[in-house]
Coordinates of C-alpha atoms in Angstrom, one line a residue:
Chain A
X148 CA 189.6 142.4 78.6
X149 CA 186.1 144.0 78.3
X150 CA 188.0 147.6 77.2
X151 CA 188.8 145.6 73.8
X152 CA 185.5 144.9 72.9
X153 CA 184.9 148.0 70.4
X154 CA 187.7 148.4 67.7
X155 CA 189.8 151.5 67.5
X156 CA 187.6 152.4 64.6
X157 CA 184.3 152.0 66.1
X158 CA 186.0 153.9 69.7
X159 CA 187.1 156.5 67.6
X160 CA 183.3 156.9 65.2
X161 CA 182.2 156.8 68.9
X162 CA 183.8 159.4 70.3
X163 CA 183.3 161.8 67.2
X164 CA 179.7 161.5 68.0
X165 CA 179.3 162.5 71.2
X166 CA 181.5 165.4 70.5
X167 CA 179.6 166.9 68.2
X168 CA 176.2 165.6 69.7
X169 CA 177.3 167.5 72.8
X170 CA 178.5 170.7 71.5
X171 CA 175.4 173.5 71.1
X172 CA 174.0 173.8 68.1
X173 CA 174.8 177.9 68.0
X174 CA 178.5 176.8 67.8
X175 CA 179.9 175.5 64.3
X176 CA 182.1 172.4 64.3
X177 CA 184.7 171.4 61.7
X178 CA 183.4 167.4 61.5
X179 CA 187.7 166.9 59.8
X180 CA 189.0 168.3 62.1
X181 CA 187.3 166.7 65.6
X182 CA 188.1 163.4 63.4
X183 CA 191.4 164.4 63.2
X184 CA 191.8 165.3 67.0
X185 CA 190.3 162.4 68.3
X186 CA 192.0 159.9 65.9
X187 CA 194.9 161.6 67.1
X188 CA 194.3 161.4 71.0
X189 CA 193.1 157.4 71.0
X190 CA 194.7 155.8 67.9
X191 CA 198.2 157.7 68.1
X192 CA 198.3 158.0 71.5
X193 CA 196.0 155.3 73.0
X194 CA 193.9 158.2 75.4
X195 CA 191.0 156.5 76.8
X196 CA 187.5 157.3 74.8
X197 CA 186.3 159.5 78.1
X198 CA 189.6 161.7 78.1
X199 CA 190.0 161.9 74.7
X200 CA 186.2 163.5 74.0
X201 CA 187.2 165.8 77.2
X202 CA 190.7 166.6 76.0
X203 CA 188.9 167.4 72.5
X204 CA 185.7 169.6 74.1
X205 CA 188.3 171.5 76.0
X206 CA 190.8 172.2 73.0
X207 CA 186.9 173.3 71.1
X208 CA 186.2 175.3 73.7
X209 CA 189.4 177.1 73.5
X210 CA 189.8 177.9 70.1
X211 CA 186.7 180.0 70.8
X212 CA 187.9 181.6 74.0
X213 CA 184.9 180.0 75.8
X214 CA 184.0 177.4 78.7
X215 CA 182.9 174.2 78.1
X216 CA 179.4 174.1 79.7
X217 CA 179.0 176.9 77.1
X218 CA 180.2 175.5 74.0
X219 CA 178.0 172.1 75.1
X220 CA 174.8 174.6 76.2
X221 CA 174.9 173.6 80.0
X222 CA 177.0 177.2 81.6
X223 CA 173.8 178.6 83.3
X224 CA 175.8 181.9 82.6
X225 CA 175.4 181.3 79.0
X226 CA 172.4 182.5 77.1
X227 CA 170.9 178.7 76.0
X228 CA 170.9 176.3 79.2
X229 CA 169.6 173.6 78.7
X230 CA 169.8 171.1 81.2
X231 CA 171.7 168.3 81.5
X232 CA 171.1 164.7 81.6
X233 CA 171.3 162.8 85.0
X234 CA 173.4 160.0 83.6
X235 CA 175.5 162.6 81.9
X236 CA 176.3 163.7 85.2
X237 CA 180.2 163.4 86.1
X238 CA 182.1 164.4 89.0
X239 CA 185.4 163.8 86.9
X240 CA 184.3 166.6 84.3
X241 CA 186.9 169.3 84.2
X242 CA 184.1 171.8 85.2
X243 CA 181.3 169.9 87.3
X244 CA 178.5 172.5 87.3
X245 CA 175.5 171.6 85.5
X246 CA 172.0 172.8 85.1
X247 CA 169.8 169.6 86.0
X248 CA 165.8 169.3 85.3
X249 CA 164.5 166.9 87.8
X250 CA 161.9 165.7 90.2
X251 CA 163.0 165.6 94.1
X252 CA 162.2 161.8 95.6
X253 CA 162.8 160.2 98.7
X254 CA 163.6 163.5 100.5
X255 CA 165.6 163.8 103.8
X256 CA 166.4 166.2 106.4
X257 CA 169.0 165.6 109.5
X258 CA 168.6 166.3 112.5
X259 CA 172.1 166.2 114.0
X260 CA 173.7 168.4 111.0
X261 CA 174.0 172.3 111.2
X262 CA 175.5 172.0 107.3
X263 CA 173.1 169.6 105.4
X264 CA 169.6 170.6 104.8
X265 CA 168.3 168.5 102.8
X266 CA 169.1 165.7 101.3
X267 CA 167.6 163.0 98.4
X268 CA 167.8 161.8 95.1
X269 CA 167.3 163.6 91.8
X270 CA 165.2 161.9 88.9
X271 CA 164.7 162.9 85.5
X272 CA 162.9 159.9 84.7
X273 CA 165.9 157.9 83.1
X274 CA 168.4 157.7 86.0
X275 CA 168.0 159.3 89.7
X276 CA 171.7 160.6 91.8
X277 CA 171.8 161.8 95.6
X278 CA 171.9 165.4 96.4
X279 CA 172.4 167.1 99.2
X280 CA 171.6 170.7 100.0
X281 CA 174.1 173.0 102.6
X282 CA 172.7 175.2 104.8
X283 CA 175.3 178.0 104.5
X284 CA 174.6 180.8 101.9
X285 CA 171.5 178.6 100.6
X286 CA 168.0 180.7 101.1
X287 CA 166.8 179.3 104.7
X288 CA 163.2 178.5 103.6
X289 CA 164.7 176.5 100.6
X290 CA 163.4 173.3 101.0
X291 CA 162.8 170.7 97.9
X292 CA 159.4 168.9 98.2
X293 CA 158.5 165.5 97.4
X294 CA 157.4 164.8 93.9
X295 CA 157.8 168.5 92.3
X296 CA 159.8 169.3 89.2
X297 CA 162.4 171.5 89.5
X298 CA 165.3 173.1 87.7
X299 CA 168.7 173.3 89.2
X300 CA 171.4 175.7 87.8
X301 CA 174.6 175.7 88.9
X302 CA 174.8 173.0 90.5
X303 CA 178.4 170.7 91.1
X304 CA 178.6 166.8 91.0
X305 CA 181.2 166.0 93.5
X306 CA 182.3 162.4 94.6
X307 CA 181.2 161.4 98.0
X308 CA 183.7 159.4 100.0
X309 CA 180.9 158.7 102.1
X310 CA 178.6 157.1 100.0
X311 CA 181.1 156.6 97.2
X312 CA 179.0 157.9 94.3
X313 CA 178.6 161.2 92.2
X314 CA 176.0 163.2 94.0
X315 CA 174.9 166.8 93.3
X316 CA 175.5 169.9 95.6
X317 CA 172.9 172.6 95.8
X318 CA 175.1 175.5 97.0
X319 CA 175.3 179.2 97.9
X320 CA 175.7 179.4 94.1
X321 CA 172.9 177.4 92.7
X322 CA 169.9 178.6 91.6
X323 CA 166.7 176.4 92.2
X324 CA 163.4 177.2 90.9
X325 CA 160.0 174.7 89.8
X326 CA 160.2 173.6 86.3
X327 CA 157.6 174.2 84.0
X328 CA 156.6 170.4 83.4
X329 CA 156.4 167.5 85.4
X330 CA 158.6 164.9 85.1
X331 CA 157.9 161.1 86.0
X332 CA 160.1 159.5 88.1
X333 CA 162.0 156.7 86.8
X334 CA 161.1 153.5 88.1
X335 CA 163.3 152.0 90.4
X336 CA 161.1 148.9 91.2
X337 CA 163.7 146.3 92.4
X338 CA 161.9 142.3 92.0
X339 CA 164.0 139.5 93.6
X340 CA 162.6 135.8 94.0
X341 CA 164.3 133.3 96.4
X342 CA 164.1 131.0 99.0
X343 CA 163.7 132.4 102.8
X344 CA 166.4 131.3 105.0
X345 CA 166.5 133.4 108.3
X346 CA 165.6 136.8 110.1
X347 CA 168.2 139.4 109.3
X348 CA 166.7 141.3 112.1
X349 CA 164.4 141.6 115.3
X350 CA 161.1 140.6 113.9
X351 CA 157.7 139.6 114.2
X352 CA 155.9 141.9 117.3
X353 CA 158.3 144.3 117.9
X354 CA 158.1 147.6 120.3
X355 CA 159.0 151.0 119.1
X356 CA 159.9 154.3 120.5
X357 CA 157.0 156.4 120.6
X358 CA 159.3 159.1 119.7
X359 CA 161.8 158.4 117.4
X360 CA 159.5 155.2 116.0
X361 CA 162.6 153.0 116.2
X362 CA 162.8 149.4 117.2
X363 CA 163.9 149.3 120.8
X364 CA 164.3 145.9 123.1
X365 CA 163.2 145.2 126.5
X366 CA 165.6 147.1 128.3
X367 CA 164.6 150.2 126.7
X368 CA 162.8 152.8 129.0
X369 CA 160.3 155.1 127.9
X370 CA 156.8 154.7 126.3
X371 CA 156.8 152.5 123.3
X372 CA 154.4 151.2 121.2
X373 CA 154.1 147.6 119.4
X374 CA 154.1 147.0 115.6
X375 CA 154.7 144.3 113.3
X376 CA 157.2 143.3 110.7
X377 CA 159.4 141.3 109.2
X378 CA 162.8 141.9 108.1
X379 CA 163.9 138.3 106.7
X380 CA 167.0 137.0 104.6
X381 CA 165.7 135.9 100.7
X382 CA 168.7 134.2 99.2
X383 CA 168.3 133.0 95.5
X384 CA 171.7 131.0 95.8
X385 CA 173.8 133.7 94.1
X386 CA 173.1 136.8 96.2
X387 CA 171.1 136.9 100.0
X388 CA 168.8 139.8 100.1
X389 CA 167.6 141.9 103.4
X390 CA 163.7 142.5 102.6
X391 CA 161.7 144.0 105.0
X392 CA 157.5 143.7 105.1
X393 CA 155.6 146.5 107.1
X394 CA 152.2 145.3 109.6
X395 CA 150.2 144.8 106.5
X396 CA 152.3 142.5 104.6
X397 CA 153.3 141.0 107.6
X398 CA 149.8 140.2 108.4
X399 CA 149.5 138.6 104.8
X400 CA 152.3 137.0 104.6
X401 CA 152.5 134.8 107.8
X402 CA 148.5 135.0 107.9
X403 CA 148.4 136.0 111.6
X404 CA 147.0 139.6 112.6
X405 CA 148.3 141.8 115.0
X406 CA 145.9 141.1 117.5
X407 CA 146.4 137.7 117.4
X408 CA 150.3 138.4 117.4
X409 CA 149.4 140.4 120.7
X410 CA 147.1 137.1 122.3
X411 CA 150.4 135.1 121.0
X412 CA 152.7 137.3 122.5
X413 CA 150.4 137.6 125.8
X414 CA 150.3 133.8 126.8
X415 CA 153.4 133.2 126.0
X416 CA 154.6 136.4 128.5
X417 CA 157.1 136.8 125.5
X418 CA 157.1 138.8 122.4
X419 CA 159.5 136.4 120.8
X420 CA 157.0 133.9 121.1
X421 CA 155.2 135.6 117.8
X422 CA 157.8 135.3 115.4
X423 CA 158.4 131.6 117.2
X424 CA 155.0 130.6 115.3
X425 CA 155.7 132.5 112.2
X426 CA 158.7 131.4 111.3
X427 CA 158.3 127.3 110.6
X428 CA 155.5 129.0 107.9
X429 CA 158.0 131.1 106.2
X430 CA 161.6 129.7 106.4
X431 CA 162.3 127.3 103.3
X432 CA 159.5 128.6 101.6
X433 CA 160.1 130.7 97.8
X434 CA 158.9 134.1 97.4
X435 CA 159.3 136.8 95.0
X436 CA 159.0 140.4 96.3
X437 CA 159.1 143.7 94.3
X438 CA 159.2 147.3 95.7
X439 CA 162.6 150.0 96.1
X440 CA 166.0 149.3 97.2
X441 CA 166.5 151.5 100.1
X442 CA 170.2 151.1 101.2
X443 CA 170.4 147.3 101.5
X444 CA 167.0 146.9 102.4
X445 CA 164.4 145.7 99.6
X446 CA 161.2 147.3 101.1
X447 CA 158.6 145.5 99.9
X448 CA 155.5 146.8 98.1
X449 CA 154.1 143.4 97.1
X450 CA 155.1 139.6 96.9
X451 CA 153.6 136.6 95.9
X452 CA 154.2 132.6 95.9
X453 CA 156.1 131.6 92.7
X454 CA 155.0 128.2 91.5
X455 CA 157.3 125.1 90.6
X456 CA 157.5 124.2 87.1
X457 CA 160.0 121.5 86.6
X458 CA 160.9 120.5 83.2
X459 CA 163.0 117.6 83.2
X460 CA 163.7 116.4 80.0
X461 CA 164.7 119.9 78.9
X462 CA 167.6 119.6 82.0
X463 CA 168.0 116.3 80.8
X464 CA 169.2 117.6 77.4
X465 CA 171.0 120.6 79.1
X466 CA 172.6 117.9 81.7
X467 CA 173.7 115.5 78.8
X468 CA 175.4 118.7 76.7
X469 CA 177.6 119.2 79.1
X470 CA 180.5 117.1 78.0
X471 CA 180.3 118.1 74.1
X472 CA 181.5 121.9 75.1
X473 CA 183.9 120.8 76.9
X474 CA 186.5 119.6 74.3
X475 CA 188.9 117.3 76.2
X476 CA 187.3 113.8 76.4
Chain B
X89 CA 168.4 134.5 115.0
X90 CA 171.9 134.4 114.2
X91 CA 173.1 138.0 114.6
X92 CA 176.4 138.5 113.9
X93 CA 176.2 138.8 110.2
X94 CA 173.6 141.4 110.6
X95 CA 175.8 144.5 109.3
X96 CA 177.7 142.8 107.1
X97 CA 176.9 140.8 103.5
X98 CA 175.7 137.4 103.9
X99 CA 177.2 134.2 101.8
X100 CA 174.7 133.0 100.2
X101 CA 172.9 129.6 100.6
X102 CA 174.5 127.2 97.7
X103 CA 171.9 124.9 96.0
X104 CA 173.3 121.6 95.5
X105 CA 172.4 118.0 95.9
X106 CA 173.3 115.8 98.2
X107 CA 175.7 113.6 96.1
X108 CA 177.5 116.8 95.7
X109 CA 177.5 118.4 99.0
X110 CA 178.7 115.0 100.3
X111 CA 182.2 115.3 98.2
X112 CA 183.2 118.2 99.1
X113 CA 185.3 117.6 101.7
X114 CA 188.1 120.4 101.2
X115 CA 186.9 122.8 103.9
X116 CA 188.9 126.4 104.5
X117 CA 188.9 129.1 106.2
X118 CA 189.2 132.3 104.4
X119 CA 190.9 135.1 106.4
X120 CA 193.2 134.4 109.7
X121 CA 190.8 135.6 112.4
X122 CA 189.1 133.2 114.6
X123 CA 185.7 134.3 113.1
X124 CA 186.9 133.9 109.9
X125 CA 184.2 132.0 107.5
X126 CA 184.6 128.6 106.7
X127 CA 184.2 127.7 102.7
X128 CA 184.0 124.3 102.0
X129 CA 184.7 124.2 98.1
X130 CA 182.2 122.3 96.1
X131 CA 183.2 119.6 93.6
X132 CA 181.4 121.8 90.3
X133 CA 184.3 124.7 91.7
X134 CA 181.7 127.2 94.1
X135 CA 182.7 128.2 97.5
X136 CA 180.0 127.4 99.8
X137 CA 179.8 129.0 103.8
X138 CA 176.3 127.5 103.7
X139 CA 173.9 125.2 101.6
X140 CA 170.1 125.0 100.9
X141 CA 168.9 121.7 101.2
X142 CA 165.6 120.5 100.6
X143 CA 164.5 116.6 100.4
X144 CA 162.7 113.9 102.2
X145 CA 163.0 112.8 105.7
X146 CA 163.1 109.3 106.2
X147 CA 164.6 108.7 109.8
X148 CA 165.5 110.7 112.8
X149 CA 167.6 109.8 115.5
X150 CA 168.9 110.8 119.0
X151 CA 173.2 110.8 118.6
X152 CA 175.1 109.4 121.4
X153 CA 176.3 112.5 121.7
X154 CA 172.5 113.8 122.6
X155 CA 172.0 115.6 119.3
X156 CA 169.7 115.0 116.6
X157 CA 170.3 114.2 113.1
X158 CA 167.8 113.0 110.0
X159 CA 168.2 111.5 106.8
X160 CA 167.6 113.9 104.4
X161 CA 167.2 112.3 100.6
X162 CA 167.4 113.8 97.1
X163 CA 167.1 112.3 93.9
X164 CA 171.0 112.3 93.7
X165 CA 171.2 110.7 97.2
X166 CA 171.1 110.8 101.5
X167 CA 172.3 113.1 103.8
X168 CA 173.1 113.3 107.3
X169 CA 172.0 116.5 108.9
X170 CA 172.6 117.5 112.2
X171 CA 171.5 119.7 115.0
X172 CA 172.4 120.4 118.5
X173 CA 172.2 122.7 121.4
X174 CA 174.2 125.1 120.0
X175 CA 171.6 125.3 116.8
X176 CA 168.4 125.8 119.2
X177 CA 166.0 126.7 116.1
X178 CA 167.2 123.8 114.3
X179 CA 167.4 121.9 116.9
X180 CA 163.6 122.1 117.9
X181 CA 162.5 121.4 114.3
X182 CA 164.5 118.4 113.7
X183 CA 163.0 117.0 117.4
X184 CA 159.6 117.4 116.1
X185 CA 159.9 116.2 112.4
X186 CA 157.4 113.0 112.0
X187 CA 159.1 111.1 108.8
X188 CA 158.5 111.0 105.9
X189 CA 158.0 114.3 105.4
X190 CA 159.6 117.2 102.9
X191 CA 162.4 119.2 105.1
X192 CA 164.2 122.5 103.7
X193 CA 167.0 123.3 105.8
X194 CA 170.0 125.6 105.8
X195 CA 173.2 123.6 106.7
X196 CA 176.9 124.3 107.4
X197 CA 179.5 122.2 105.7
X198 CA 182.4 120.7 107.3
X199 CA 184.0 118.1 107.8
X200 CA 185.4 115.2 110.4
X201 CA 188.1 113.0 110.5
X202 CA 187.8 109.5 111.0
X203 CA 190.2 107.0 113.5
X204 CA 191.5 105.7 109.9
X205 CA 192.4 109.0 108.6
X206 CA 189.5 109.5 106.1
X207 CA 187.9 112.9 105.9
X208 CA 184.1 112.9 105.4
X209 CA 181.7 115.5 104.8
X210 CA 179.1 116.5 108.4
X211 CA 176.1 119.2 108.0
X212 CA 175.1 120.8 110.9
X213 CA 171.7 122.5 110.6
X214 CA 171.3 126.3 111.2
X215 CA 168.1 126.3 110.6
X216 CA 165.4 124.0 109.0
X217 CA 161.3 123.9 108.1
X218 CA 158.8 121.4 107.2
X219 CA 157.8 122.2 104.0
X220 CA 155.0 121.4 100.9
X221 CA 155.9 119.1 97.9
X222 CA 155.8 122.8 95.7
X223 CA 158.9 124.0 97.5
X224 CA 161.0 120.4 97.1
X225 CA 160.0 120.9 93.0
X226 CA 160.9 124.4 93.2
X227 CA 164.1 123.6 94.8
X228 CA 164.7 120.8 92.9
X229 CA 164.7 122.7 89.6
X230 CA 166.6 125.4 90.7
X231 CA 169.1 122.9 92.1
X232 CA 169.5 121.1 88.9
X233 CA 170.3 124.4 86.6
X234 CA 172.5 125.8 89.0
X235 CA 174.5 122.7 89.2
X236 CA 174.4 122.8 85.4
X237 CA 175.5 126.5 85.2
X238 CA 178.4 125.5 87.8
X239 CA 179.7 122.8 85.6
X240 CA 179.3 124.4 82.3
X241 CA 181.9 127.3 83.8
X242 CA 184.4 124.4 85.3
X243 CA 184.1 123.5 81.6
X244 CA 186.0 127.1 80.7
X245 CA 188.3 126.8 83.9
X246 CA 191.7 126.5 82.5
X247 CA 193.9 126.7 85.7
X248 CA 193.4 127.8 88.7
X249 CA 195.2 130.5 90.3
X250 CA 194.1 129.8 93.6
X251 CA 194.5 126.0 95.1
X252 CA 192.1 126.0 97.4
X253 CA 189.7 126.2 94.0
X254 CA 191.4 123.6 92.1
X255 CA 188.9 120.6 91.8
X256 CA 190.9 118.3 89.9
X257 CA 193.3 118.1 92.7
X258 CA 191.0 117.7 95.6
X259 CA 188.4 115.4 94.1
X260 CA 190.3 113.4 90.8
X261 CA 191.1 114.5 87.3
X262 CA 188.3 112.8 86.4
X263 CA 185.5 115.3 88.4
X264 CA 183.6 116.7 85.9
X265 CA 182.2 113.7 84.4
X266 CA 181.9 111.8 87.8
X267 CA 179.6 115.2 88.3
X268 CA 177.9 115.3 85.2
X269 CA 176.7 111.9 85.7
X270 CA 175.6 112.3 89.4
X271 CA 173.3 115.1 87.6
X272 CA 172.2 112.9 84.9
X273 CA 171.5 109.7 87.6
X274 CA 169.5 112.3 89.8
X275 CA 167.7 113.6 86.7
X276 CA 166.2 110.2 85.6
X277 CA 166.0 109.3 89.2
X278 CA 163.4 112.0 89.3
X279 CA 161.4 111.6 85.6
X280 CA 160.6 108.1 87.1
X281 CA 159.0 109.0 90.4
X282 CA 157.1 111.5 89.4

C-alpha cells in the first residue's frame, strides 16, 4: 500500500529529475524526450520508478555509444569523475563501480582470513556502508587508516549474503589515494531510554584473556586479567536493547569502584558476588544511554537518569478520546 | 542470568496495568518446539512473552507450595506475583521485600486452571527490584500512553486474520470500552492520591 502514495504524475516528475540531475553536465539531454521515455516505461507499462530511470540512463547512454558511469560522470575511465554519493550507492546498478570520496571509520583487520585485509565502513558524512578490502592483486602495504579522507575509484558495490547489505569492494582494480579535504563523519550517535530488566551477558568483575582481551570464565587456563562492565538488557516496551558500559561507566553507574568490586568479589570467594550487589541498584531502574550501534550492541558513551513527569489530566483527555475515533458506539 | 536468549532477539517487556494483565488469560505458544515462547495475548490486542510491572507491595507471603508471592498494586488494581526456586534472583528479592514498599519486576504471564474449570491469569517473577517513587511515576506514565496507543490501534483493527489476536472473541464484544474505562478508573484513581 505504501508504493501508492505518490501519483503517477508526481512518480513520473520524479523520475525525470533524477535523470537529468544524474546525467553530467558535458552531455546534452532532450528534457521531451526523457519525459516521453519515462512516461512511457511507468505510466504505459507500470515499470517501477528505480527501473524505469535505469532502463532510461541505459537507453541515454546508448544513443551516445557510451557507459553509464560516463554519461552520469562517475566511470573513473572517463575524463570528469566525480565521486559518487554513499547513499547513491547500489549493488543492483547495471554497472556497480563507482568512485566514492570518503573517510575510513571503525576499521578492521582479520586475523583468520588470507583474502580480506581490511575491512570497515565508509562515511561521507551523510550515510556510511561496509567495505572490505581483498588481499589478492591489492598493493600489500595498502592499508586504510582511521579517520583519513580518501578517494576510491573503481570500486564495486556488491550485496553481502553475509551481512545482507550493499558494501563496497576495494579490488585489484581500484585505485585508492587521500583526498584533498577532510570529510566529517556522519554521526551515527544511537540514544535509547528504557527501563533495565536483566544482564544480557556475564557482567559485573569479569576476567579476560590477557591475550586476546576476551571475557573468559573460570575454567579458562592461562593468565587473565580482571575488568569491569556491564552488558545489560534496556527494554523501552516496544524493542529490548543489548547496551554495554566499559570500567568507567560501570563504576558510575552502579557507584562501586573496581577496587571495591575486587574487596566484593574477595570476601565473597566469588566474582559473581559483584554484580550480586549491583544489580538490586540497577534492574527496574530508567536510563537513557547514547553512543554507536555496534552490531547489536549499543556501546555506551554517556547515560543519564531521565526524570518522571507525569501529566495526568492531559492522559485523561487522551484516555477519554478514545471512544469518539472509534465510530461504532 | 537467564541465558538462553542471549544470541537471539529478546520480547520485549509489555507495560501494562494490572487490571489488564489480569484478563488476559488466552495464553499460546508460538512455534511447535518445546522451547517455543509463550504469548499470552493482552486484552488492548499486544502479544506479551513478558510484562514490566511496577507498583506497591502491600503483603508477602510463604505459598503452601513453599514459594513466595506479594501483592503488587497499581492504580488500576492488585496482582499476584510469584517466585520460586526455579526464579532464584526473584526469588531472593521477593524474600526480602519489607511492605509497603515500590517493587518493579519483570513477570511471565500464564495461566492456571481452576477445579471448576475457570482459567485465571498467574505471574511468575523472573526478576524483580525495590525501587524509588521516581521510577513507579515513570512507569506509570509510560504505562498509561502505551495502553492508550494499544487501544487507539484496536480502534482501526477491522478483523483479525489470525485468532489467536482476535480480542473480541476471547475477552467479549464489548472489550474496548470495558478497557478504556479500566484506563480512565486508574487515571482518576491516581489524580487523587497524589
Amino acid at each position: 500500500m505504501s508504493g501508492e502514495q505518490s501519483t503517477v504524475d508526481e512518480q513520473i516528475s520524479e523520475t525525470v529529475n533524477e535523470v537529468l540531475d544524474s546525467v553530467s553536465d558535458e552531455y546534452d539531454v532532450d528534457e521531451d524526450a526523457v519525459e516521453e521515455l519515462v512516461t512511457q516505461f511507468i505510466d504505459e507499462y507500470g515499470v517501477p520508478q528505480d527501473s524505469a530511470r535505469r532502463s532510461v540512463m541505459r537507453s541515454l547512454a546508448k544513443e551516445r555509444d557510451i557507459d553509464v558511469p560516463e554519461l552520469t560522470g562517475s566511470s573513473s575511465g572517463g575524463g570528469s569523475s566525480g565521486p559518487t554519493a554513499i547513499s547513491d550507492l547500489d549493488s543492483s546498478d547495471e554497472n556497480p563501480w563507482y568512485t566514492v570520496k570518503a573517510t575510513a571509520v571503525n576499521l578492521g583487520q582479520p586475523d583468520d582470513s588470507e583474502h580480506v585485509r581490511q575491512y570497515g565502513y565508509l562515511d561521507d558524512g551523510e550515510d556510511r556502508i561496509r567495505f572490505v578490502m581483498w588481499a589478492s592483486g591489492t598493493d600489500e602495504d595498502m592499508l586504510l587508516e582511521e579517520g583519513e579522507t580518501y578517494e576510491l575509484e573503481s570500486v564495486v558495490v556488491n550485496y553481502s549474503d553475509y551481512n545482507e547489505e550493499d558494501e563496497v569492494n576495494i579490488n585489484k582494480s581500484s585505485n585508492v589515494s587521500e583526498a584533498d579535504s577532510y570529510i566529517e563523519p556522519s554521526d551515527t550517535t544511537t540514544e535509547f531510554t528504557g527501563a533495565i530488566v536483566d544482564t544480557a551477558g556475564e557482567s559485573g568483575l569479569v576476567k579476560r584473556d590477557v591475550d586476546s582481551g576476551e571475557v573468559v570464565d573460570s575454567s579458562h587456563t592461562g593468565p587473565t586479567e580482571k575488568d569491569l562492565r556491564l552488558i545489560l538488557w534496556v527494554d523501552n516496551g516496544y524493542d529490548a536493547v543489548r547496551v554495554t558500559f566499559n570500567k568507567e561507566l560501570t563504576e558510575q553507574i552502579t557507584g562501586i569502584s573496581f577496587e571495591e568490586a575486587e574487596e566484593i568479589a574477595a570476601d565473597a570467594l566469588d566474582l559473581e558476588a559483584v554484580i550480586g550487589e549491583m544489580l538490586p541498584e540497577l534492574l527496574g531502574r530508567y536510563v537513557t544511554v547514547r553512543g554507536e550501534m555496534l552490531g547489536d550492541y549499543l556501546l555506551t558513551d554517556e547515560f543519564d537518569w531521565p526524570e518522571a513527569n507525569v501529566d495526568v489530566e492531559e492522559l485523561l483527555v487522551k484516555a477519554r478520546a478514545l471512544d469518539e475515533e472509534g465510530g461504532d458506539n | 542470568m537467564s541465558s538462553n536468549e542471549q544470541n537471539d532477539g529478546r520480547n520485549p517487556a509489555r507495560r501494562a496495568f494490572a487490571a489488564e494483565v489480569l484478563e488476559a488469560n488466552h495464553v499460546f505458544k508460538q512455534g511447535d518446539g518445546e522451547q517455543s515462547p509463550k504469548f499470552a495475548l493482552l486484552p488492548t490486542g499486544e502479544l506479551a512473552n513478558r510484562v514490566f510491572m511496577v507498583g506497591t507491595v502491600t503483603e508477602s507471603e510463604e505459598t503452601d507450595g513453599g514459594r513466595i508471592r506479594v501483592n503488587l498494586v497499581d492504580p488500576s488494581g492488585e496482582a499476584y506475583v510469584y517466585a520460586g526456586q526455579y526464579e532464584p534472583a526473584a526469588e531472593t528479592t521477593l524474600r526480602q521485600v519489607d511492605p509497603p514498599c515500590y517493587l518493579a519486576t519483570v513477570v511471565k504471564p500464564d495461566t492456571f486452571e481452576t477445579d471448576e474449570g475457570d482459567v485465571y491469569v498467574s505471574l511468575t517473577a523472573q526478576n524483580a527490584a525495590v525501587v524509588d517513587e521516581d521510577t513507579y511515576l515513570q512507569w506509570f506514565d509510560e504505562t498509561a500512553e502505551h495502553t492508550i496507543n494499544r487501544l487507539a490501534n484496536l480502534q482501526d483493527v477491522e478483523s483479525f486474520e489470525d485468532p489467536d489476536y482476535d480480542v473480541y472473541s476471547h475477552y467479549g464484544p464489548d472489550i474496548d470500552e470495558e478497557l478504556q474505562e479500566m484506563l480512565v478508573d486508574a487515571l482518576e484513581t491516581y489524580r487523587e492520591s497524589n
